[in-house]
Tab-separated table of C-alpha atoms in Angstrom:
chain	number	residue	atom	x	y	z
B	834	MET	CA	0.000	0.000	0.000
B	835	ARG	CA	2.687	2.396	0.980
B	836	HIS	CA	4.570	1.454	-2.157
B	837	SER	CA	1.699	2.219	-4.532
B	838	LEU	CA	1.084	5.577	-2.858
B	839	ALA	CA	4.668	6.547	-3.539
B	840	ILE	CA	4.188	5.724	-7.189
B	841	VAL	CA	1.047	7.828	-7.394
B	842	GLY	CA	2.926	10.659	-5.711
B	843	LEU	CA	5.738	10.442	-8.200
B	844	GLY	CA	3.279	10.356	-11.065
B	845	MET	CA	1.721	13.592	-9.824
B	846	MET	CA	5.104	15.236	-9.580
B	847	VAL	CA	5.911	14.357	-13.177
B	848	ALA	CA	2.553	15.727	-14.279
B	849	ALA	CA	3.194	18.940	-12.359
B	850	LEU	CA	6.555	19.439	-14.058
B	851	GLN	CA	4.998	19.122	-17.473
B	852	MET	CA	2.658	22.006	-16.734
B	853	PRO	CA	3.920	25.509	-17.478
B	854	LEU	CA	5.673	26.872	-14.436
B	855	THR	CA	4.305	30.381	-14.904
B	856	ALA	CA	0.715	31.352	-14.250
B	857	GLN	CA	-1.323	31.591	-17.422
B	858	ALA	CA	-3.524	34.646	-17.776
B	859	ASP	CA	-5.231	35.450	-21.008
B	860	PRO	CA	-5.886	38.989	-22.186
B	861	VAL	CA	-9.384	40.196	-21.386
B	862	ASP	CA	-12.244	40.133	-23.832
B	863	ASP	CA	-13.325	43.758	-23.669
B	864	ALA	CA	-14.071	46.594	-26.083
B	865	LEU	CA	-12.208	49.889	-25.955
B	866	VAL	CA	-14.240	52.921	-26.956
B	867	ILE	CA	-12.629	56.345	-26.618
B	868	ASP	CA	-14.778	59.411	-27.311
B	869	ASP	CA	-17.267	57.238	-29.209
B	870	ILE	CA	-14.542	55.829	-31.461
B	871	GLU	CA	-14.276	52.083	-31.245
B	872	MET	CA	-10.633	51.002	-31.130
B	873	VAL	CA	-9.386	47.896	-32.874
B	874	THR	CA	-7.655	46.029	-30.067
B	875	ARG	CA	-7.617	42.612	-31.757
B	876	THR	CA	-7.194	41.933	-35.411
B	877	LYS	CA	-5.990	39.268	-37.774
B	878	ALA	CA	-2.231	39.413	-38.162
B	879	PRO	CA	-0.837	40.585	-41.518
B	880	GLU	CA	0.717	38.091	-43.911
B	881	GLY	CA	4.066	36.793	-42.768
B	882	HIS	CA	3.336	37.579	-39.094
B	883	PRO	CA	4.368	34.885	-36.595
B	884	LEU	CA	1.163	35.289	-34.539
B	885	ASP	CA	-2.423	34.628	-35.639
B	886	GLU	CA	-3.878	37.637	-33.935
B	887	VAL	CA	-2.340	40.969	-32.995
B	888	ARG	CA	-3.580	42.451	-29.736
B	889	SER	CA	-3.273	45.804	-28.117
B	890	GLY	CA	-1.434	45.980	-24.816
B	891	TRP	CA	-4.633	47.507	-23.400
B	892	LEU	CA	-6.126	43.989	-23.193
B	893	TYR	CA	-3.360	42.916	-20.813
B	894	ARG	CA	-3.785	45.660	-18.252
B	895	GLU	CA	-5.781	45.760	-15.023
B	896	ALA	CA	-9.412	46.916	-15.139
B	897	GLU	CA	-8.578	50.251	-13.452
B	898	THR	CA	-5.826	51.008	-15.959
B	899	ARG	CA	-8.085	50.091	-18.880
B	900	GLU	CA	-10.780	52.382	-17.547
B	901	LEU	CA	-8.356	55.267	-17.249
B	902	GLU	CA	-7.505	55.026	-20.937
B	903	ALA	CA	-11.138	54.628	-22.020
B	904	ASP	CA	-12.120	57.976	-20.476
B	905	SER	CA	-10.359	60.737	-22.362
B	906	PHE	CA	-11.018	63.110	-19.483
B	907	GLN	CA	-9.470	60.947	-16.793
B	908	ASN	CA	-6.581	59.868	-19.000
B	909	PRO	CA	-3.607	61.884	-17.687
B	910	GLY	CA	-2.001	61.547	-21.130
B	911	MET	CA	-4.566	64.039	-22.408
B	912	LEU	CA	-2.815	66.741	-20.362
B	913	TYR	CA	0.173	66.258	-22.629
B	914	VAL	CA	-2.027	66.357	-25.705
B	915	GLU	CA	-3.225	69.799	-24.571
B	916	GLN	CA	0.343	70.863	-23.918
B	917	GLY	CA	1.250	69.605	-27.410
B	918	ALA	CA	-1.543	71.696	-28.922
B	919	ASP	CA	-0.055	74.816	-27.326
B	920	ILE	CA	3.373	73.984	-28.748
B	921	TRP	CA	1.812	73.339	-32.156
B	922	ASN	CA	0.359	76.844	-32.215
B	923	ARG	CA	3.274	78.659	-30.586
B	924	VAL	CA	5.550	80.760	-32.784
B	925	GLU	CA	9.171	79.906	-32.063
B	926	GLY	CA	12.571	80.607	-33.598
B	927	PRO	CA	14.118	83.142	-35.983
B	928	GLU	CA	11.768	82.299	-38.857
B	929	GLY	CA	8.796	83.389	-36.770
B	930	LYS	CA	6.865	80.244	-37.499
B	931	SER	CA	4.836	77.751	-35.532
B	932	CYS	CA	3.915	74.229	-36.638
B	933	ALA	CA	0.501	75.653	-37.485
B	934	SER	CA	1.994	78.313	-39.817
B	935	CYS	CA	2.592	75.600	-42.412
B	936	HIS	CA	0.417	72.707	-41.268
B	937	ASN	CA	-2.647	74.704	-40.170
B	938	ASP	CA	-5.142	72.770	-38.107
B	939	ALA	CA	-3.589	69.535	-36.919
B	940	ALA	CA	-7.025	67.937	-36.575
B	941	GLU	CA	-7.161	67.956	-40.383
B	942	THR	CA	-3.576	67.913	-41.571
B	943	MET	CA	-2.228	65.381	-39.066
B	944	LYS	CA	-5.194	63.006	-39.151
B	945	GLY	CA	-3.914	59.545	-39.990
B	946	VAL	CA	-0.299	60.708	-40.166
B	947	GLY	CA	0.782	59.019	-36.949
B	948	ALA	CA	-0.608	55.693	-38.153
B	949	ASN	CA	1.816	55.530	-41.097
B	950	TYR	CA	5.153	56.269	-39.433
B	951	PRO	CA	8.033	55.368	-39.568
B	952	LYS	CA	8.377	56.420	-43.198
B	953	TRP	CA	11.380	56.485	-45.507
B	954	ASP	CA	13.430	59.675	-45.379
B	955	ALA	CA	14.999	59.992	-48.826
B	956	ASP	CA	17.318	62.819	-47.682
B	957	ALA	CA	18.773	60.987	-44.705
B	958	LYS	CA	18.473	57.577	-46.409
B	959	ARG	CA	17.029	56.033	-43.268
B	960	PRO	CA	13.623	55.637	-41.657
B	961	ILE	CA	12.125	58.654	-39.962
B	962	ASN	CA	9.640	58.656	-37.081
B	963	ILE	CA	7.432	61.440	-35.759
B	964	GLU	CA	10.082	62.754	-33.356
B	965	LEU	CA	12.709	62.974	-36.101
B	966	GLN	CA	10.224	64.476	-38.533
B	967	VAL	CA	9.476	67.222	-36.013
B	968	ASP	CA	13.200	67.800	-35.545
B	969	LYS	CA	13.676	68.013	-39.306
B	970	CYS	CA	10.984	70.678	-39.505
B	971	ARG	CA	12.501	72.583	-36.592
B	972	VAL	CA	15.972	72.608	-38.126
B	973	GLU	CA	15.104	73.116	-41.800
B	974	ASN	CA	12.049	75.340	-41.623
B	975	MET	CA	11.996	77.026	-38.227
B	976	GLY	CA	15.699	77.754	-37.735
B	977	LEU	CA	15.683	75.935	-34.401
B	978	GLU	CA	17.728	73.151	-32.876
B	979	ALA	CA	16.502	69.589	-32.756
B	980	TYR	CA	14.929	68.577	-29.463
B	981	LYS	CA	17.045	66.684	-26.965
B	982	PHE	CA	15.810	63.119	-26.758
B	983	ASP	CA	12.775	62.891	-24.474
B	984	ALA	CA	12.614	66.627	-23.854
B	985	ALA	CA	9.226	67.324	-22.255
B	986	GLU	CA	8.160	69.313	-25.327
B	987	GLN	CA	9.206	66.577	-27.717
B	988	LYS	CA	7.044	64.072	-25.876
B	989	ALA	CA	4.065	66.421	-25.670
B	990	LEU	CA	4.217	67.369	-29.354
B	991	THR	CA	4.638	63.756	-30.494
B	992	THR	CA	1.716	62.750	-28.288
B	993	TYR	CA	-0.405	65.536	-29.756
B	994	ILE	CA	0.441	64.622	-33.352
B	995	LYS	CA	-0.198	60.919	-32.841
B	996	ASN	CA	-3.419	61.631	-30.978
B	997	GLN	CA	-4.800	63.168	-34.200
B	998	SER	CA	-4.807	59.613	-35.591
B	999	LEU	CA	-6.739	58.146	-32.656
B	1000	GLY	CA	-8.575	55.082	-33.924
B	1001	GLU	CA	-6.802	54.950	-37.297
B	1002	PRO	CA	-5.320	51.557	-38.119
B	1003	VAL	CA	-1.530	51.242	-38.072
B	1004	LYS	CA	-0.241	50.651	-41.575
B	1005	LEU	CA	3.301	50.970	-42.874
B	1006	ASP	CA	4.234	51.199	-46.527
B	1007	LEU	CA	7.367	49.052	-46.640
B	1008	SER	CA	7.848	49.658	-50.366
B	1009	GLN	CA	9.174	53.177	-49.655
B	1010	GLY	CA	12.912	53.463	-50.371
B	1011	GLU	CA	14.857	50.830	-48.506
B	1012	LEU	CA	12.358	50.478	-45.674
B	1013	GLN	CA	12.036	46.749	-46.337
B	1014	SER	CA	15.718	46.143	-45.578
B	1015	TRP	CA	15.370	48.078	-42.309
B	1016	TRP	CA	12.364	45.892	-41.525
B	1017	ASP	CA	14.607	42.853	-42.097
B	1018	GLN	CA	17.247	44.261	-39.723
B	1019	GLY	CA	14.563	45.023	-37.165
B	1020	LYS	CA	13.271	41.473	-37.376
B	1021	GLU	CA	16.787	40.161	-36.870
B	1022	LEU	CA	17.130	42.281	-33.739
B	1023	TYR	CA	13.713	41.220	-32.465
B	1024	TYR	CA	14.801	37.598	-32.408
B	1025	THR	CA	18.394	38.115	-31.262
B	1026	ARG	CA	19.005	37.171	-27.647
B	1027	THR	CA	20.938	39.782	-25.766
B	1028	GLY	CA	22.197	40.779	-22.339
B	1029	GLN	CA	23.196	38.785	-19.285
B	1030	LEU	CA	19.654	37.429	-19.070
B	1031	ASN	CA	19.872	36.327	-22.692
B	1032	PHE	CA	16.424	37.529	-23.743
B	1033	ALA	CA	15.258	38.526	-27.183
B	1034	CYS	CA	12.190	40.742	-27.614
B	1035	ALA	CA	10.442	37.582	-28.789
B	1036	SER	CA	11.284	35.687	-25.584
B	1037	CYS	CA	8.754	37.761	-23.660
B	1038	HIS	CA	6.463	39.345	-26.222
B	1039	GLU	CA	5.994	36.428	-28.577
B	1040	ALA	CA	6.800	33.149	-26.826
B	1041	ASN	CA	5.366	34.197	-23.449
B	1042	SER	CA	2.875	36.980	-24.077
B	1043	GLY	CA	-0.154	36.482	-21.865
B	1044	GLN	CA	1.965	35.020	-19.082
B	1045	TYR	CA	3.369	36.707	-16.038
B	1046	ILE	CA	6.995	37.684	-15.588
B	1047	ARG	CA	6.947	38.160	-11.846
B	1048	ALA	CA	4.086	40.644	-11.338
B	1049	ASP	CA	4.028	41.921	-14.899
B	1050	HIS	CA	1.476	40.634	-17.392
B	1051	LEU	CA	3.381	40.334	-20.649
B	1052	SER	CA	1.693	41.846	-23.681
B	1053	GLN	CA	2.684	41.473	-27.301
B	1054	GLY	CA	4.787	44.613	-26.942
B	1055	GLN	CA	2.867	46.621	-29.543
B	1056	ALA	CA	3.807	50.187	-30.483
B	1057	ASN	CA	0.321	51.478	-31.379
B	1058	GLY	CA	-0.274	53.387	-28.128
B	1059	PHE	CA	3.047	55.269	-27.913
B	1060	PRO	CA	3.914	57.660	-26.454
B	1061	VAL	CA	2.134	56.056	-23.487
B	1062	TYR	CA	1.248	57.468	-20.093
B	1063	ARG	CA	2.962	55.052	-17.735
B	1064	LEU	CA	1.646	55.102	-14.195
B	1065	LYS	CA	4.997	53.932	-12.879
B	1066	GLN	CA	6.724	57.051	-14.193
B	1067	ALA	CA	3.623	59.264	-13.891
B	1068	ASP	CA	4.726	60.727	-17.212
B	1069	MET	CA	4.688	60.156	-20.937
B	1070	VAL	CA	7.100	57.470	-22.096
B	1071	SER	CA	8.345	57.458	-25.683
B	1072	LEU	CA	8.815	54.307	-27.732
B	1073	HIS	CA	12.595	54.606	-27.770
B	1074	ASN	CA	12.656	55.148	-24.020
B	1075	ARG	CA	10.654	51.922	-23.608
B	1076	PHE	CA	12.939	50.069	-26.056
B	1077	ARG	CA	15.918	51.186	-24.024
B	1078	GLY	CA	14.208	50.220	-20.772
B	1079	CYS	CA	13.413	46.745	-22.042
B	1080	ILE	CA	16.930	46.201	-23.358
B	1081	ARG	CA	18.423	47.502	-20.105
B	1082	ASP	CA	16.246	45.008	-18.221
B	1083	THR	CA	17.902	42.170	-20.142
B	1084	ARG	CA	21.156	43.621	-18.730
B	1085	ALA	CA	22.525	44.458	-22.159
B	1086	GLU	CA	24.232	47.581	-23.471
B	1087	THR	CA	21.438	49.914	-24.570
B	1088	PRO	CA	21.583	51.448	-28.036
B	1089	LYS	CA	21.044	55.211	-28.260
B	1090	ALA	CA	17.596	56.582	-29.017
B	1091	PHE	CA	17.011	56.987	-32.791
B	1092	SER	CA	20.146	54.933	-33.525
B	1093	ASP	CA	20.074	52.641	-36.567
B	1094	GLU	CA	19.305	49.642	-34.353
B	1095	LEU	CA	16.350	51.232	-32.643
B	1096	MET	CA	14.973	52.777	-35.840
B	1097	ALA	CA	15.077	49.335	-37.471
B	1098	LEU	CA	13.362	47.898	-34.413
B	1099	GLU	CA	10.714	50.628	-34.532
B	1100	VAL	CA	9.946	49.790	-38.171
B	1101	TYR	CA	9.586	46.100	-37.391
B	1102	VAL	CA	7.717	46.404	-34.086
B	1103	THR	CA	5.299	48.963	-35.541
B	1104	TRP	CA	4.618	46.609	-38.443
B	1105	ARG	CA	3.848	43.816	-35.975
B	1106	GLY	CA	0.902	45.926	-34.811
B	1107	THR	CA	-0.516	46.411	-38.325
B	1108	GLY	CA	-4.265	46.920	-38.153
B	1109	LEU	CA	-4.420	47.974	-34.496
B	1110	SER	CA	-5.819	51.426	-33.809
B	1111	VAL	CA	-3.519	54.233	-32.811
B	1112	GLU	CA	-4.357	54.655	-29.090
B	1113	THR	CA	-2.033	57.530	-28.225
B	1114	PRO	CA	-1.982	58.476	-25.408
B	1115	SER	CA	-2.561	54.981	-24.091
B	1116	VAL	CA	-2.291	54.286	-20.349
B	1117	ARG	CA	-0.158	51.458	-19.061
B	1118	GLN	CA	0.978	50.145	-15.680
V	394	MET	CA	7.721	72.294	-14.999
V	395	ALA	CA	5.210	73.771	-17.397
V	396	THR	CA	2.513	75.893	-15.792
V	397	PRO	CA	-0.054	73.516	-14.322
V	398	LYS	CA	-3.165	73.377	-16.405
V	399	PRO	CA	-6.491	72.499	-14.826
V	400	ARG	CA	-9.182	70.527	-16.624
V	401	VAL	CA	-12.745	70.328	-15.391
V	402	LYS	CA	-15.656	68.341	-16.691
V	403	LEU	CA	-19.261	68.697	-15.651
V	404	PRO	CA	-22.567	68.853	-17.531
V	405	LYS	CA	-23.555	72.188	-19.099
V	406	THR	CA	-27.171	71.731	-18.039
V	407	ALA	CA	-29.037	69.876	-15.321
V	408	SER	CA	-32.543	69.635	-13.928
V	409	ALA	CA	-33.247	71.265	-10.536
V	410	GLY	CA	-32.089	69.062	-7.673
V	411	GLU	CA	-30.087	66.781	-9.950
V	412	VAL	CA	-26.879	65.229	-8.627
V	413	VAL	CA	-24.125	65.884	-11.131
V	414	THR	CA	-20.697	64.295	-11.334
V	415	ILE	CA	-17.757	66.670	-11.422
V	416	LYS	CA	-14.350	65.535	-12.615
V	417	THR	CA	-11.179	67.576	-12.231
V	418	LEU	CA	-7.617	66.961	-13.313
V	419	ILE	CA	-4.566	69.182	-13.120
V	420	SER	CA	-1.097	68.695	-14.539
V	421	HIS	CA	1.457	68.841	-11.739
V	422	THR	CA	4.624	66.891	-10.967
V	423	MET	CA	3.743	66.589	-7.244
V	424	GLU	CA	7.385	66.425	-6.216
V	425	SER	CA	7.241	64.672	-2.844
V	426	GLY	CA	10.372	66.165	-1.280
V	427	GLN	CA	11.705	62.698	-0.574
V	428	ARG	CA	13.606	62.130	-3.786
V	429	LYS	CA	17.215	62.966	-4.495
V	430	ASP	CA	18.769	64.183	-7.717
V	431	SER	CA	21.811	62.656	-9.401
V	432	ASP	CA	24.122	64.645	-7.076
V	433	GLY	CA	22.410	63.230	-4.010
V	434	LYS	CA	20.724	66.502	-3.119
V	435	VAL	CA	17.138	66.411	-1.954
V	436	ILE	CA	14.723	67.714	-4.570
V	437	PRO	CA	12.585	70.215	-2.662
V	438	ARG	CA	8.978	69.359	-2.094
V	439	GLN	CA	6.529	71.040	-4.436
V	440	ILE	CA	3.011	69.756	-4.446
V	441	ILE	CA	-0.503	71.070	-4.682
V	442	ASN	CA	-1.524	71.070	-1.030
V	443	LYS	CA	-5.148	72.102	-1.238
V	444	PHE	CA	-8.038	71.715	-3.607
V	445	SER	CA	-11.453	73.262	-3.244
V	446	CYS	CA	-14.667	73.698	-5.169
V	447	GLU	CA	-17.332	76.335	-4.540
V	448	PHE	CA	-20.744	76.849	-6.080
V	449	ASN	CA	-22.025	80.438	-6.128
V	450	GLY	CA	-19.650	81.159	-3.236
V	451	ALA	CA	-20.718	78.225	-1.050
V	452	PRO	CA	-18.256	75.401	-0.407
V	453	VAL	CA	-19.024	72.126	-2.196
V	454	PHE	CA	-15.897	70.086	-1.667
V	455	SER	CA	-12.399	70.673	-0.407
V	456	CYS	CA	-9.447	68.643	0.701
V	457	ASP	CA	-5.868	68.898	1.835
V	458	ILE	CA	-3.416	67.003	-0.320
V	459	GLU	CA	-0.339	65.256	1.048
V	460	PRO	CA	2.939	64.302	-0.659
V	461	ALA	CA	1.865	60.705	-1.299
V	462	ILE	CA	-0.607	61.815	-3.961
V	463	SER	CA	0.640	60.968	-7.462
V	464	ALA	CA	1.468	63.417	-10.219
V	465	ASN	CA	-1.458	64.992	-12.047
V	466	PRO	CA	-4.014	64.692	-9.230
V	467	TYR	CA	-7.537	63.726	-10.268
V	468	PHE	CA	-10.656	64.333	-8.182
V	469	GLU	CA	-14.153	63.153	-8.879
V	470	PHE	CA	-17.091	64.109	-6.678
V	471	SER	CA	-20.768	64.876	-7.009
V	472	ALA	CA	-22.913	67.867	-6.140
V	473	LYS	CA	-26.627	68.538	-6.024
V	474	VAL	CA	-27.540	71.591	-8.097
V	475	LYS	CA	-30.718	73.493	-7.262
V	476	GLU	CA	-30.117	76.614	-9.349
V	477	SER	CA	-28.053	77.895	-12.246
V	478	GLY	CA	-24.642	79.169	-11.272
V	479	THR	CA	-20.902	78.889	-11.397
V	480	PHE	CA	-18.605	76.267	-10.011
V	481	LYS	CA	-15.242	77.679	-9.033
V	482	PHE	CA	-12.264	75.375	-8.633
V	483	THR	CA	-9.043	76.292	-6.833
V	484	TRP	CA	-5.750	74.463	-6.517
V	485	VAL	CA	-3.094	75.834	-4.143
V	486	ASP	CA	0.567	75.138	-4.828
V	487	ASP	CA	3.335	74.914	-2.202
V	488	ASP	CA	5.018	77.909	-3.853
V	489	GLY	CA	1.913	80.002	-3.208
V	490	SER	CA	0.599	79.896	-6.769
V	491	VAL	CA	-3.131	79.451	-7.137
V	492	TYR	CA	-4.585	77.808	-10.210
V	493	GLU	CA	-8.239	78.456	-10.897
V	494	ASP	CA	-10.971	77.384	-13.223
V	495	GLU	CA	-14.662	78.158	-13.490
V	496	GLN	CA	-17.556	76.494	-15.174
V	497	THR	CA	-21.199	77.476	-15.355
V	498	ILE	CA	-24.161	75.172	-15.203
V	499	GLU	CA	-27.677	75.988	-16.277
V	500	VAL	CA	-30.623	74.517	-14.412
V	501	LYS	CA	-33.633	73.945	-16.627
């Protein structure tokens, strides 16, 4: 009798080891509506995508955090949108111009723009994102200096510009210039293990999305809501800041913001969220 | 820090005696006074320490705010409106600055 019990016990132990060691938690089944615009938070993945369905990080957050994003009044990110609107309309620099001097009303001229970046910059022969596009305008047309990375104004203005595309589906045109080869490089980086912890982006955001890494519910790591209002920082966090944070957490050397590596990664990661709505400013943990 | 900017949301109209929900949000870093900068020096405390709301001069809601409150403090409360009038909102900063906002409501 004692003998057979031991065997049963052993059998249970083997069964337990075959189960995943991390707690499984699926993303919620919930609809995100912001100012009467229904957001696409789940959609069929584009051709060539490793996953069947792409999902917004919103689905992986706690109910309170989701609620905060769904109410555009409560969303603290909207404070930065308002700040961005002031910057948009403010005359600055020796040319006496504001963003609005050339681009008029952002609600019309910037609608959809944020959904299609990064684009190919034929002059610089590299991809360009919203932050770099703003810098280009500042230097070439306004006679100003480029913003320092993550300057408060840079984050506010980027948030404002991307917010004009709220609800628009993310779509990149990879046929522009050499964007496809940058996409390839980005993909390479996405799957390359790095740092003392030896993690690739895919280790968490593809192989283990939906599971917990300690207390953190891993999402697919989509870029559609950036810049995001992160409760941890109580501030806007740019995509390149988050890239650097993630890479630092693997205990690797972090590439500089807007470096070739991170621009390639931005092209690829943004593409992975094809079809998701722009949610800027999204709210995350 | 950019000048704090208050946001207030409440209905434009209400029926007499209706209980309306008022939401307020203000941008503020709410520096707790317990953090240190990269040189190890304490970053001085600067928070909003008081918030109040009045309707036609009569107090509706007020509270003292302590350093543990996060950046960009948000308050939501309700008020019963019997007559048309103006809600006045006041935030008081540690440096003495006062940020104000007003919003009218019409009782039909």
